[in-house]
Amino acid sequence: MAPPALPEETFRRVLCVVAHPDDMEYGASAAVARWTARGIEVGYLLLTRGEAGMPDHPEETVRLRVAEQRAACAVVGVEHLTVLHHPDGVLVYGLDLRRDICREIRRFRPDVVLGLGYEIETPYGFDQADHRAAGLATLDAVRDAAKISAPTSSRDEGADQAVPHTCTMRGIATSVVGSCTNADMR
């Protein structure tokens, strides 16, 4: 049974954490456009630069995919884009990944964190390993962000904030258009 929807009037800032450039465009960009049109601030955190996603030279692929992501952000009203340099195609769940996501949560201070699912099987088949690692690390980083004593924390990173609501996007098949009624709120 799905938990109740998170009403849009209960949040003002959303951080979307995904593995690759274009992951947000497969399933959630319509919701993001709706939110930004309503004055909700949305930021994107990409854990990789997407260098393994095309047959071109990795640096050319990075240049193209990050430029396309910036253009996509402009279309949906996202002004805050952070792109990390974890390796694409071999994203590994662990403290380093959690620490990087936790740091961005503390910096951006969202009310809601939207992330990828971490299930192996999805309605469209087996999910990609980078997506699963990103989803699980995001879930744990949300908890870490509220704890000074978390293994990903340092006292100067602002662990004084409340834990944001989380909205886990189950791969690209989940629709979060509207008021997140089909999303899995955790």
Tab-separated table of C-alpha atoms in Angstrom:
chain	number	residue	atom	x	y	z
A	1	MET	CA	0.000	0.000	0.000
A	2	ALA	CA	1.390	3.357	-1.028
A	3	PRO	CA	1.813	6.016	1.655
A	4	PRO	CA	-0.201	9.218	1.251
A	5	ALA	CA	0.977	11.861	-1.195
A	6	LEU	CA	3.166	14.690	0.029
A	7	PRO	CA	1.156	17.876	-0.569
A	8	GLU	CA	3.048	20.493	-2.564
A	9	GLU	CA	2.269	23.173	0.009
A	10	THR	CA	4.402	21.290	2.558
A	11	PHE	CA	7.723	21.854	0.788
A	12	ARG	CA	9.648	24.789	-0.749
A	13	ARG	CA	12.944	23.160	-1.770
A	14	VAL	CA	13.564	19.845	-3.529
A	15	LEU	CA	16.895	18.178	-4.224
A	16	CYS	CA	16.847	15.550	-6.976
A	17	VAL	CA	19.709	13.048	-6.713
A	18	VAL	CA	20.383	10.871	-9.756
A	19	ALA	CA	23.236	8.839	-11.206
A	20	HIS	CA	23.517	10.355	-14.701
A	21	PRO	CA	22.759	13.334	-16.895
A	22	ASP	CA	19.232	12.832	-18.318
A	23	ASP	CA	17.982	10.547	-15.515
A	24	MET	CA	15.562	13.260	-14.358
A	25	GLU	CA	14.163	13.604	-17.858
A	26	TYR	CA	12.956	10.003	-17.729
A	27	GLY	CA	10.064	10.255	-15.337
A	28	ALA	CA	10.171	13.382	-13.204
A	29	SER	CA	10.892	16.472	-15.293
A	30	ALA	CA	7.177	17.304	-15.730
A	31	ALA	CA	6.782	17.389	-11.947
A	32	VAL	CA	9.914	19.523	-11.630
A	33	ALA	CA	8.570	22.001	-14.203
A	34	ARG	CA	5.296	22.170	-12.286
A	35	TRP	CA	7.101	22.743	-8.999
A	36	THR	CA	9.398	25.487	-10.311
A	37	ALA	CA	6.415	27.214	-11.974
A	38	ARG	CA	4.795	27.288	-8.515
A	39	GLY	CA	7.894	28.849	-6.955
A	40	ILE	CA	9.399	25.694	-5.467
A	41	GLU	CA	13.180	25.736	-5.731
A	42	VAL	CA	14.598	22.554	-7.245
A	43	GLY	CA	18.236	21.513	-7.434
A	44	TYR	CA	19.791	18.578	-9.258
A	45	LEU	CA	22.708	16.513	-7.987
A	46	LEU	CA	24.219	14.235	-10.657
A	47	LEU	CA	26.612	11.704	-9.197
A	48	THR	CA	28.418	11.015	-12.481
A	49	ARG	CA	29.083	12.981	-15.655
A	50	GLY	CA	27.696	10.214	-17.867
A	51	GLU	CA	30.944	9.420	-19.660
A	52	ALA	CA	30.053	5.751	-20.213
A	53	GLY	CA	26.690	6.491	-21.806
A	54	MET	CA	27.793	6.952	-25.416
A	55	PRO	CA	30.361	5.390	-27.751
A	56	ASP	CA	32.274	8.681	-28.185
A	57	HIS	CA	35.494	9.600	-26.370
A	58	PRO	CA	34.642	9.975	-22.651
A	59	GLU	CA	35.579	13.671	-22.443
A	60	GLU	CA	33.489	14.497	-25.525
A	61	THR	CA	30.589	12.534	-24.046
A	62	VAL	CA	30.912	14.437	-20.754
A	63	ARG	CA	30.927	17.775	-22.572
A	64	LEU	CA	27.831	16.868	-24.570
A	65	ARG	CA	25.822	15.249	-21.775
A	66	VAL	CA	26.503	17.986	-19.219
A	67	ALA	CA	25.613	20.672	-21.795
A	68	GLU	CA	22.382	18.823	-22.597
A	69	GLN	CA	21.608	18.577	-18.874
A	70	ARG	CA	22.140	22.318	-18.412
A	71	ALA	CA	19.763	22.970	-21.309
A	72	ALA	CA	17.192	20.571	-19.834
A	73	CYS	CA	17.487	22.329	-16.461
A	74	ALA	CA	16.783	25.667	-18.134
A	75	VAL	CA	13.634	24.263	-19.770
A	76	VAL	CA	12.150	23.059	-16.454
A	77	GLY	CA	13.336	25.996	-14.340
A	78	VAL	CA	16.171	24.358	-12.398
A	79	GLU	CA	18.896	26.880	-11.595
A	80	HIS	CA	21.012	24.756	-9.255
A	81	LEU	CA	22.936	21.919	-10.937
A	82	THR	CA	25.811	20.085	-9.251
A	83	VAL	CA	27.678	17.413	-11.190
A	84	LEU	CA	30.043	15.139	-9.274
A	85	HIS	CA	32.861	13.082	-10.774
A	86	HIS	CA	32.110	9.563	-9.600
A	87	PRO	CA	32.859	7.114	-12.437
A	88	ASP	CA	29.915	6.330	-14.705
A	89	GLY	CA	28.953	2.700	-15.171
A	90	VAL	CA	30.671	1.573	-11.986
A	91	LEU	CA	29.061	3.742	-9.300
A	92	VAL	CA	29.698	2.078	-5.953
A	93	TYR	CA	27.515	2.300	-2.869
A	94	GLY	CA	29.654	3.228	0.116
A	95	LEU	CA	30.690	5.932	2.541
A	96	ASP	CA	32.324	8.126	-0.108
A	97	LEU	CA	29.135	8.283	-2.161
A	98	ARG	CA	26.954	8.801	0.928
A	99	ARG	CA	29.303	11.550	2.136
A	100	ASP	CA	29.082	13.439	-1.158
A	101	ILE	CA	25.274	13.234	-1.226
A	102	CYS	CA	25.055	14.151	2.473
A	103	ARG	CA	27.256	17.202	1.887
A	104	GLU	CA	24.963	18.436	-0.885
A	105	ILE	CA	21.844	17.842	1.223
A	106	ARG	CA	23.355	19.945	4.008
A	107	ARG	CA	24.426	22.653	1.586
A	108	PHE	CA	21.135	22.876	-0.353
A	109	ARG	CA	18.908	22.237	2.719
A	110	PRO	CA	15.924	20.688	0.898
A	111	ASP	CA	12.555	19.844	2.395
A	112	VAL	CA	12.281	16.874	0.007
A	113	VAL	CA	14.938	14.662	-1.553
A	114	LEU	CA	13.884	12.889	-4.726
A	115	GLY	CA	16.081	9.952	-5.683
A	116	LEU	CA	16.275	6.869	-7.819
A	117	GLY	CA	14.883	3.542	-6.731
A	118	TYR	CA	17.171	0.828	-5.439
A	119	GLU	CA	15.182	-2.226	-6.489
A	120	ILE	CA	16.757	-4.808	-8.785
A	121	GLU	CA	13.551	-5.547	-10.683
A	122	THR	CA	11.351	-2.736	-11.916
A	123	PRO	CA	8.221	-2.657	-14.068
A	124	TYR	CA	10.428	-2.188	-17.162
A	125	GLY	CA	12.986	-4.911	-16.359
A	126	PHE	CA	16.193	-5.055	-14.343
A	127	ASP	CA	17.396	-1.647	-13.204
A	128	GLN	CA	20.868	-0.355	-13.997
A	129	ALA	CA	23.487	-0.847	-11.248
A	130	ASP	CA	24.368	2.865	-11.032
A	131	HIS	CA	20.702	3.686	-10.367
A	132	ARG	CA	20.473	1.152	-7.553
A	133	ALA	CA	23.685	2.408	-5.910
A	134	ALA	CA	22.507	6.019	-6.208
A	135	GLY	CA	19.077	5.218	-4.771
A	136	LEU	CA	20.356	3.355	-1.727
A	137	ALA	CA	23.134	5.874	-1.036
A	138	THR	CA	20.622	8.730	-1.265
A	139	LEU	CA	18.266	7.063	1.193
A	140	ASP	CA	21.098	6.594	3.693
A	141	ALA	CA	22.548	10.077	3.085
A	142	VAL	CA	19.215	11.676	4.000
A	143	ARG	CA	19.465	10.047	7.414
A	144	ASP	CA	23.164	10.883	7.673
A	145	ALA	CA	22.472	14.559	6.961
A	146	ALA	CA	20.642	14.991	10.269
A	147	LYS	CA	23.282	13.315	12.453
A	148	ILE	CA	26.508	14.853	13.652
A	149	SER	CA	27.756	11.380	14.585
A	150	ALA	CA	27.044	9.791	11.202
A	151	PRO	CA	30.059	8.123	9.549
A	152	THR	CA	29.715	10.604	6.689
A	153	SER	CA	29.665	13.684	8.929
A	154	SER	CA	31.931	16.353	10.183
A	155	ARG	CA	30.824	18.924	12.740
A	156	ASP	CA	31.293	21.849	10.350
A	157	GLU	CA	28.890	20.530	7.711
A	158	GLY	CA	25.636	21.679	9.346
A	159	ALA	CA	24.049	18.599	10.878
A	160	ASP	CA	21.605	20.840	12.732
A	161	GLN	CA	18.789	20.529	10.226
A	162	ALA	CA	15.788	18.251	10.374
A	163	VAL	CA	15.685	15.182	8.152
A	164	PRO	CA	13.940	16.122	4.895
A	165	HIS	CA	10.968	14.172	3.632
A	166	THR	CA	12.109	11.698	1.015
A	167	CYS	CA	10.389	10.734	-2.172
A	168	THR	CA	11.973	7.707	-3.794
A	169	MET	CA	11.454	7.552	-7.527
A	170	ARG	CA	11.147	3.908	-8.547
A	171	GLY	CA	13.277	4.101	-11.657
A	172	ILE	CA	11.897	5.861	-14.700
A	173	ALA	CA	8.510	4.149	-14.504
A	174	THR	CA	7.173	6.162	-11.563
A	175	SER	CA	5.099	9.195	-12.358
A	176	VAL	CA	5.568	12.067	-9.972
A	177	VAL	CA	3.511	14.443	-12.073
A	178	GLY	CA	0.851	16.150	-10.019
A	179	SER	CA	1.429	16.099	-6.306
A	180	CYS	CA	3.647	13.002	-6.132
A	181	THR	CA	0.606	10.771	-5.757
A	182	ASN	CA	2.307	7.808	-7.423
A	183	ALA	CA	5.660	8.208	-5.718
A	184	ASP	CA	6.808	6.092	-2.825
A	185	MET	CA	7.285	8.434	0.135
A	186	ARG	CA	9.727	7.080	2.689
